[in-house]
Short mmCIF file of C-alpha atoms and ligand atoms in Angstrom, two decimals:
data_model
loop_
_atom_site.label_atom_id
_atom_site.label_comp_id
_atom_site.label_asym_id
_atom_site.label_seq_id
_atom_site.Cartn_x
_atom_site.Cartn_y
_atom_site.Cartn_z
CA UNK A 1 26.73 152.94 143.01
CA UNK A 2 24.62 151.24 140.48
CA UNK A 3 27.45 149.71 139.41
CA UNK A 4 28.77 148.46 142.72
CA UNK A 5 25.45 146.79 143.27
CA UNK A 6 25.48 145.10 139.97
CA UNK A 7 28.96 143.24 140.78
CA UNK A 8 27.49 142.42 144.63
CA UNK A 9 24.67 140.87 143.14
CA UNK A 10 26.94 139.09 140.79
CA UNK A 11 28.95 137.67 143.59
CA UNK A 12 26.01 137.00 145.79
CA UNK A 13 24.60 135.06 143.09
CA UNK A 14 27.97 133.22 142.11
CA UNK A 15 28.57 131.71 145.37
CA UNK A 16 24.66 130.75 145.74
CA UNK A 17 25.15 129.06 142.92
CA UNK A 18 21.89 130.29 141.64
CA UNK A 19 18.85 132.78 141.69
CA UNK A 20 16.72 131.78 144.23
CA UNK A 21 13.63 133.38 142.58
CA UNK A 22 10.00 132.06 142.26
CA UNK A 23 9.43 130.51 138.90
CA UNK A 24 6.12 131.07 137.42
CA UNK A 25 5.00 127.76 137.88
CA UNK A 26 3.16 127.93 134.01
CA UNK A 27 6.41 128.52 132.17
CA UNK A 28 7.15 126.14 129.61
CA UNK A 29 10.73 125.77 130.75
CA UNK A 30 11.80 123.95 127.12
CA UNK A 31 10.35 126.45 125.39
CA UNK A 32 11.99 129.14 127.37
CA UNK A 33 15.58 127.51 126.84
CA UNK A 34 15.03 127.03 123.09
CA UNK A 35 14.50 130.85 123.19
CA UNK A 36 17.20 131.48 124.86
CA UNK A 37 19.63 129.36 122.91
CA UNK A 38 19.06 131.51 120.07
CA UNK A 39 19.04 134.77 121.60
CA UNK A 40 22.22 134.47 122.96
CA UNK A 41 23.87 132.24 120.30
CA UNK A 42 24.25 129.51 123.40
CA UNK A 43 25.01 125.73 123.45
CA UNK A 44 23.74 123.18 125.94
CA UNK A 45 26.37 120.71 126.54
CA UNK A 46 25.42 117.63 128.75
CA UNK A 47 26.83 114.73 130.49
CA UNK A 48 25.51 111.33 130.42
CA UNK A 49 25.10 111.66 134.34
CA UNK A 50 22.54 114.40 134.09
CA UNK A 51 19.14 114.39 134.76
CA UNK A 52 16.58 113.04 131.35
CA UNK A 53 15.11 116.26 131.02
CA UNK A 54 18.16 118.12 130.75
CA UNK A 55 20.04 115.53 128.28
CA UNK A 56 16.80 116.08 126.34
CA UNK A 57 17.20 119.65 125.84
CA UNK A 58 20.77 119.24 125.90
CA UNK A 59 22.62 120.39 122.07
CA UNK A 60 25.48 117.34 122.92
CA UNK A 61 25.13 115.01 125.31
CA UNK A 62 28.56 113.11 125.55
CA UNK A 63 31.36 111.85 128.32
CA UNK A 64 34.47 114.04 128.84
CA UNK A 65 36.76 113.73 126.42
CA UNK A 66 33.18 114.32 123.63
CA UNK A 67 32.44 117.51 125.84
CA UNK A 68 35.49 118.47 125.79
CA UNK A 69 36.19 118.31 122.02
CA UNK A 70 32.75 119.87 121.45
CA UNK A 71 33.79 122.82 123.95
CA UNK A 72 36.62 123.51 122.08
CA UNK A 73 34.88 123.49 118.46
CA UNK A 74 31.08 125.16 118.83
CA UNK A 75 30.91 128.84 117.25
CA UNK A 76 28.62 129.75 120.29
CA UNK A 77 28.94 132.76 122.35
CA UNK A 78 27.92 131.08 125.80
CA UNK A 79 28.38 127.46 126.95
CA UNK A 80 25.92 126.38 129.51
CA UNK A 81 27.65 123.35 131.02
CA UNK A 82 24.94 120.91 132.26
CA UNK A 83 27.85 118.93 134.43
CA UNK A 84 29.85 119.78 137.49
CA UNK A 85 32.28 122.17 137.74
CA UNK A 86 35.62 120.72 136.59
CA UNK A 87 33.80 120.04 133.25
CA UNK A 88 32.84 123.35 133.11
CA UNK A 89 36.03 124.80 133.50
CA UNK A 90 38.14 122.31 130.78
CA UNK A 91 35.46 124.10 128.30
CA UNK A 92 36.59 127.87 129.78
CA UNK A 93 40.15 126.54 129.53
CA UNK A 94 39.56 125.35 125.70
CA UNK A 95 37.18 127.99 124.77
CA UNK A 96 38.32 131.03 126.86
CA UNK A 97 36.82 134.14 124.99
CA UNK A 98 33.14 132.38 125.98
CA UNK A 99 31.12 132.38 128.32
CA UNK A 100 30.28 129.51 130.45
CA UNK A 101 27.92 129.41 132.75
CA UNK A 102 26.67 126.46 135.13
CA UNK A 103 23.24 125.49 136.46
CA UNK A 104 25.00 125.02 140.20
CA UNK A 105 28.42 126.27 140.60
CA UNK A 106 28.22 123.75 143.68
CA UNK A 107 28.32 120.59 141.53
CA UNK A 108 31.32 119.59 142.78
CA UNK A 109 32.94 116.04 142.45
CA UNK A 110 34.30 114.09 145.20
CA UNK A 111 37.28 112.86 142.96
CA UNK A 112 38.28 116.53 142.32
CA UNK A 113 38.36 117.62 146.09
CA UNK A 114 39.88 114.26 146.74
CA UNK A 115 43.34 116.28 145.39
CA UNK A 116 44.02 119.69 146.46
CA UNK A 117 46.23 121.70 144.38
CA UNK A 118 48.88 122.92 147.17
CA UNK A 119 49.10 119.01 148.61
CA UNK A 120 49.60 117.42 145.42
CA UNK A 121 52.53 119.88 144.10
CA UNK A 122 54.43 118.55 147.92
CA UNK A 123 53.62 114.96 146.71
CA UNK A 124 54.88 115.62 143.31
CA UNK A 125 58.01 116.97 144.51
CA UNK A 126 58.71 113.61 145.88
CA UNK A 127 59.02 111.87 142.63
CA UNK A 128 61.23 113.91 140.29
CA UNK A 129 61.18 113.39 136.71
CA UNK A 130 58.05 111.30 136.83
CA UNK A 131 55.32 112.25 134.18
CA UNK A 132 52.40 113.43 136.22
CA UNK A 133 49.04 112.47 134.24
CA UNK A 134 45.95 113.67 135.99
CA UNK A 135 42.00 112.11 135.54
CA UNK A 136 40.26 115.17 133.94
CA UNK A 137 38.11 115.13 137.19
CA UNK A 138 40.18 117.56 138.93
CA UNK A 139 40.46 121.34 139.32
CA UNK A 140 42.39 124.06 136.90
CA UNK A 141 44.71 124.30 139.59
CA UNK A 142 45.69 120.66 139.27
CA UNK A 143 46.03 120.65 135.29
CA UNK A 144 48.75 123.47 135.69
CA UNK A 145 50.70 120.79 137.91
CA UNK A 146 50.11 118.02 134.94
CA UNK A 147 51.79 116.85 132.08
CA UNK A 148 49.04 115.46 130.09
CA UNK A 149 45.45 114.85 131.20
CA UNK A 150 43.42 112.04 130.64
CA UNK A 151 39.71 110.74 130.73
CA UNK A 152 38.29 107.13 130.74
CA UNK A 153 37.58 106.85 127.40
CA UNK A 154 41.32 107.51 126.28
CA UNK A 155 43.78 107.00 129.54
CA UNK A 156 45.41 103.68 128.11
CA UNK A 157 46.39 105.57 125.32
CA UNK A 158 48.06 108.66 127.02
CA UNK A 159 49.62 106.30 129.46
CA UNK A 160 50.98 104.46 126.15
CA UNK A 161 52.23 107.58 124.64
CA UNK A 162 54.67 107.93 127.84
CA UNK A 163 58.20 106.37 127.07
CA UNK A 164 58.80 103.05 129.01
CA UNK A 165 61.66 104.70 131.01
CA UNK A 166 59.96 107.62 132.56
CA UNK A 167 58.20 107.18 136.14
CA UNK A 168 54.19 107.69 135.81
CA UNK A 169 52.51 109.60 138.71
CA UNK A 170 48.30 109.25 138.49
CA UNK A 171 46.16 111.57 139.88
CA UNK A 172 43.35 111.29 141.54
CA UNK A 173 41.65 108.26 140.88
CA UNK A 174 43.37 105.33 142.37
CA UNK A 175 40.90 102.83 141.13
CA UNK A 176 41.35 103.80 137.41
CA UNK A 177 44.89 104.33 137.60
CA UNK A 178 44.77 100.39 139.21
CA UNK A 179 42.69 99.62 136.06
CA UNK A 180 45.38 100.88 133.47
CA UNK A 181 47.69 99.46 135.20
CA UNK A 182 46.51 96.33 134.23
CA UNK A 183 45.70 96.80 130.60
CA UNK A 184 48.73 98.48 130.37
CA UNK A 185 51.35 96.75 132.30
CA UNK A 186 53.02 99.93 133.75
CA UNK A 187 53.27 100.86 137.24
CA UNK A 188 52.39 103.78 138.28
CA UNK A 189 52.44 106.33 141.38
CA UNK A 190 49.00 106.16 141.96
CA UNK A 191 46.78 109.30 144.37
CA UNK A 192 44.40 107.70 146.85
CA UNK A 193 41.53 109.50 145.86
CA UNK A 194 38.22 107.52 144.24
CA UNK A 195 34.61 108.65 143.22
CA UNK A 196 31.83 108.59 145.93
CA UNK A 197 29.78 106.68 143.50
CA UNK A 198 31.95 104.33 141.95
CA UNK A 199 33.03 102.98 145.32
CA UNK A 200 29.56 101.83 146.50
CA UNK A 201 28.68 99.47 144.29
CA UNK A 202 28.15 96.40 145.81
CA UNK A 203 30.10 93.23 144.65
CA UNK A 204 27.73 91.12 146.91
CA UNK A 205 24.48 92.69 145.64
CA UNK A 206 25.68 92.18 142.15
CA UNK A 207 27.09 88.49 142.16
CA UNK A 208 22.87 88.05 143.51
CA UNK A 209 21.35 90.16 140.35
CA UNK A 210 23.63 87.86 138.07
CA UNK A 211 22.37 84.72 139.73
CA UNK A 212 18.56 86.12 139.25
CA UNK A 213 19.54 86.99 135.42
CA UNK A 214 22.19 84.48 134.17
CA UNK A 215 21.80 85.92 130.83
CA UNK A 216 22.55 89.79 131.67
CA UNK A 217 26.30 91.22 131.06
CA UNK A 218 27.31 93.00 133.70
CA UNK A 219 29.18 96.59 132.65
CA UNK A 220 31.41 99.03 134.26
CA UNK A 221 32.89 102.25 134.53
CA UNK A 222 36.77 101.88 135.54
CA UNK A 223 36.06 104.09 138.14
CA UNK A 224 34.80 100.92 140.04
CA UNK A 225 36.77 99.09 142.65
CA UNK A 226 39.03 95.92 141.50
CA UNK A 227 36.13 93.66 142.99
CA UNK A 228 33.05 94.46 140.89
CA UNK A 229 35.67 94.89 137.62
CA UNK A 230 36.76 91.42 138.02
CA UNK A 231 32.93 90.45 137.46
CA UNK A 232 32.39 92.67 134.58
CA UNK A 233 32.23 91.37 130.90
CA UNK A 234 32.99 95.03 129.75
CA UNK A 235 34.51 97.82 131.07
CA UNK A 236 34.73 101.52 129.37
CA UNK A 237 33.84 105.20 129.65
CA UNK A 238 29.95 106.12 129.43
CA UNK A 239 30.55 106.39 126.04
CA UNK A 240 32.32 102.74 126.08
CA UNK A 241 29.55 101.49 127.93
CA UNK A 242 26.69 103.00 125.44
CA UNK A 243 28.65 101.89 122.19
CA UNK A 244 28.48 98.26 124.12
CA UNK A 245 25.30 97.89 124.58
CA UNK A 246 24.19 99.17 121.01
CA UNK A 247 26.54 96.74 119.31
CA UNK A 248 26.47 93.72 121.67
CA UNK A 249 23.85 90.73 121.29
CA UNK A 250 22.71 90.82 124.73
CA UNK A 251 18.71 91.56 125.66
CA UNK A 252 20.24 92.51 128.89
CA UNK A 253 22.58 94.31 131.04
CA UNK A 254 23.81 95.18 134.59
CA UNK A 255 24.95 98.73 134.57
CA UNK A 256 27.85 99.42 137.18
CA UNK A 257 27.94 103.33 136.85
CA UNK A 258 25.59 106.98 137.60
CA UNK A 259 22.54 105.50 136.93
CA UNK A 260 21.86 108.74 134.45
CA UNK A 261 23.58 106.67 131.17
CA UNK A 262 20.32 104.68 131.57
CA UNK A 263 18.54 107.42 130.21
CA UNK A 264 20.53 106.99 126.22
CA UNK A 265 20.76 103.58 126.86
CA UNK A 266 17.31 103.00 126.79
CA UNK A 267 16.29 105.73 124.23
CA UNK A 268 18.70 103.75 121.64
CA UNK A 269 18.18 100.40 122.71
CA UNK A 270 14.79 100.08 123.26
CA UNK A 271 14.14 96.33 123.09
CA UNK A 272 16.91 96.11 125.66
CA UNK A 273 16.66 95.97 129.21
CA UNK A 274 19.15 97.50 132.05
CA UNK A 275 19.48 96.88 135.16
CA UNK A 276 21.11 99.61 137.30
CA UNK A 277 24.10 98.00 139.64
CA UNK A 278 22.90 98.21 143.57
CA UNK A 279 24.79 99.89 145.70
CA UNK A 280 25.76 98.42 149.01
CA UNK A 281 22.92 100.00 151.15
CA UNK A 282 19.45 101.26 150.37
CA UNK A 283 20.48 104.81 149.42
CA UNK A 284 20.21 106.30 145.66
CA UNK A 285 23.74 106.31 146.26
CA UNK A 286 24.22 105.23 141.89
CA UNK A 287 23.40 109.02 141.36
CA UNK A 288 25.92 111.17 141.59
CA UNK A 289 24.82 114.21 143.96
CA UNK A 290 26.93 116.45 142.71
CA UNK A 291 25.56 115.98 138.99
CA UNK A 292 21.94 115.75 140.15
CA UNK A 293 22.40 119.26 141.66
CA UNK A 294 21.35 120.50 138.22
CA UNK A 295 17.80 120.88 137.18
CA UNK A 296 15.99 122.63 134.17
CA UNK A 297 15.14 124.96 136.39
CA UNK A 298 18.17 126.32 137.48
CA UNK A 299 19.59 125.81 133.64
CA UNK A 300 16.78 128.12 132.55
CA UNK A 301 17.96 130.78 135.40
CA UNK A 302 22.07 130.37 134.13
CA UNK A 303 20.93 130.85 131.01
CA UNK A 304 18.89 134.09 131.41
CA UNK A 305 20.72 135.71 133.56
CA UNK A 306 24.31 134.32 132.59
CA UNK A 307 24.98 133.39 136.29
CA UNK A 308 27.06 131.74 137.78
CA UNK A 309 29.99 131.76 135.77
CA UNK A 310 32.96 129.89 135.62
CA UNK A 311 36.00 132.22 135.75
CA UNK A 312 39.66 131.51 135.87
CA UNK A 313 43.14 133.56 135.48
CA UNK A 314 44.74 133.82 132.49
CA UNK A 315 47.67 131.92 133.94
CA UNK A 316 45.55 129.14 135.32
CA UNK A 317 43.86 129.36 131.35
CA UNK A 318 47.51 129.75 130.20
CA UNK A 319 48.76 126.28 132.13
CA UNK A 320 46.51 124.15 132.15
CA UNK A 321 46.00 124.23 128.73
CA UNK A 322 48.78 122.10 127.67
CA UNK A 323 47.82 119.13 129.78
CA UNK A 324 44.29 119.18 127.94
CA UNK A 325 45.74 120.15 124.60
CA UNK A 326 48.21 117.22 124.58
CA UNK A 327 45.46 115.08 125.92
CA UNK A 328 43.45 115.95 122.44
CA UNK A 329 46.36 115.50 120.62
CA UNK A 330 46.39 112.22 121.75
CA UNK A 331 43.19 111.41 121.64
CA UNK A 332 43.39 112.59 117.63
CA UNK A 333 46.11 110.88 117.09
CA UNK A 334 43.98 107.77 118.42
CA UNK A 335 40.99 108.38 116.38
CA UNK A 336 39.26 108.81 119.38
CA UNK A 337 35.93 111.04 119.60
P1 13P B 1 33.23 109.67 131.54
O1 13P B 1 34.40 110.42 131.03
O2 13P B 1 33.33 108.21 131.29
O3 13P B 1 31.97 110.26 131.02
O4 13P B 1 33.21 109.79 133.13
C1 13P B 1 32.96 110.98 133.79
C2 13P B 1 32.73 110.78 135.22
O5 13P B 1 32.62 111.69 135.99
C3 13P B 1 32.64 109.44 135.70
O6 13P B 1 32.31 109.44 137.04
FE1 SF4 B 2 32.83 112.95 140.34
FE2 SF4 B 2 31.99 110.48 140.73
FE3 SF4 B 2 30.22 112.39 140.33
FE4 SF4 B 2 31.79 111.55 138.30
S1 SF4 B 2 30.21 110.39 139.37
S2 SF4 B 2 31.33 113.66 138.84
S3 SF4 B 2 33.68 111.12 139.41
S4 SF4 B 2 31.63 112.22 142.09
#
């Protein structure tokens, strides 16, 4: 019986997506997560999109492929993945004898619903013998249907490492499959599916900020439609985008992505100034709602009471693995961290 309640509980709280209990409002949250990192031999990994606080208390903050390599390297017993959910299952897929658990197991990502598992594997059947590579952003179910996976920071090369007779399908995101298509020259199948965020950036709104300062490079993620990458002076992963501005000569910078990578941006550059891209209506829509579902406090709950956490089946561990694993290989291969 006790036991029976235990695993209700556990549900009840997995599909919440957290305890909804009254936190004392006097606890010194930081000082409660330290604690528990060491208690339970736990790492805080972070993505750039995540709320200051949290990539402050964060062990690695990092894009994708970073998280992903530090996922499948930390000695720690439990993972708490400060990021949505398909980054928190690559690190169960990499690292499947730990634990990960999630602030909100409903940090979703519009890219990754964009591409249902049981559609795409009807779409694929369409184009036999074509490579399928696959944006990380997209669920376990997906990676078992790809060849090789693929963030921003390292898609150009995995779409090099294809040989120039073999068809190319790219899923989900049709914007930065259009991107490498470019750099690379290679057509490709592409999925219509794009990120909520990405998409609203305003080309309009942003030709105006340049006019205002003439001097400011304007910066992108590749997740950005063809019309505000045609205006950008750089384009590149968060990591990309944070190596730029560290290394470039400009005081100044329009930043087309989350507005989150503002956050490391100004902590390392802090002469600099940056100048979040607007969006095309008056909404916050440059955060990412899924990301900013997180919050210390519900980090501090998924940490104490190891809840929710990401499961998968051994053959959905088993599968998807090689389209991750051949992605790092890759990416090693590159020199790319
Ligand atoms: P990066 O891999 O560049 O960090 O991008 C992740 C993401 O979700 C962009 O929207
Ligand atoms: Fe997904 Fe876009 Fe949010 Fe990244 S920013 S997690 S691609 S919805």
């Amino acid at each position: 019986m006790e036991i029976e309640s235990t695993l209700k509980m556990e549900t009840d709280l997995a599909i919440k997506g957290y305890l909804d209990i009254e936190l004392d409002p006097e606890l010194d949250l930081i000082a409660e997560i330290n604690a528990l990192k060491k208690e339970k031999n736990a790492v805080i990994l972070a993505h750039y999109y995540q709320d200051p606080d949290i990539q402050d208390v964060a062990d690695f903050v990092g894009d994708s492929l970073q998280l992903s390599q530090e996922a499948a390297r930390t000695p720690a017993d439990m993972i708490a993945f400060a990021g949505v959910h398909f980054m928190a299952e690559t690190a169960k897929i990499l690292s499947p004898q730990k634990k990960v658990v999630i602030p909100d197991l409903k940090a979703g990502c519009s890219l990754s619903d964009s591409c249902p598992a049981p559609v795409f594997a009807k779409f694929k059947e369409q184009y036999p013998n074509h490579v399928v590579v696959s944006y990380v952003n997209c669920t376990a179910e997906l990676k078992t249907l790809t060849d090789i996976c693929c963030t921003s920071s390292n898609a150009v090369h995995v779409v090099n490492s294809i040989p120039l007779d073999r068809g190319i399908i790219f899923a989900p995101d049709k914007n930065l499959a259009a991107y490498i298509e470019k750099v690379t020259g290679r057509k490709m199948v592409k999925w219509d599916g794009a990120c909520m965020v990405h998409e609203i950036f305003s080309r309009e709104k942003i030709t105006k900020l340049k006019i205002k300062h003439p001097e400011a490079k304007i910066i992108a993620h590749p997740e950005c439609e063809e019309a505000v990458l045609a205006l950008s002076d750089y384009i590149g992963s968060t990591s990309g985008l944070l190596k730029f501005v560290q290394t470039n000569a400009a005081k100044s910078f329009i930043v087309a992505t989350e507005s989150g990578i503002l956050h490391q941006m100004q902590l390392k550059c802090p002469g600099k100034t940056f100048i979040p891209a607007p969006p095309n209506n008056l909404c916050a829509c440059n955060e990412c709602p899924h990301m900013k579902r997180n919050s210390l406090e519900k980090l501090y709950i998924c940490m104490k009471y190891e809840l929710p956490e990401v499961r998968l089946s051994e053959n959905v561990i088993r599968d998807a693995r090689k389209s991750i694993d051949r992605m790092l290989e890759i990416s090693a291969h590159a020199g790319l961290s």
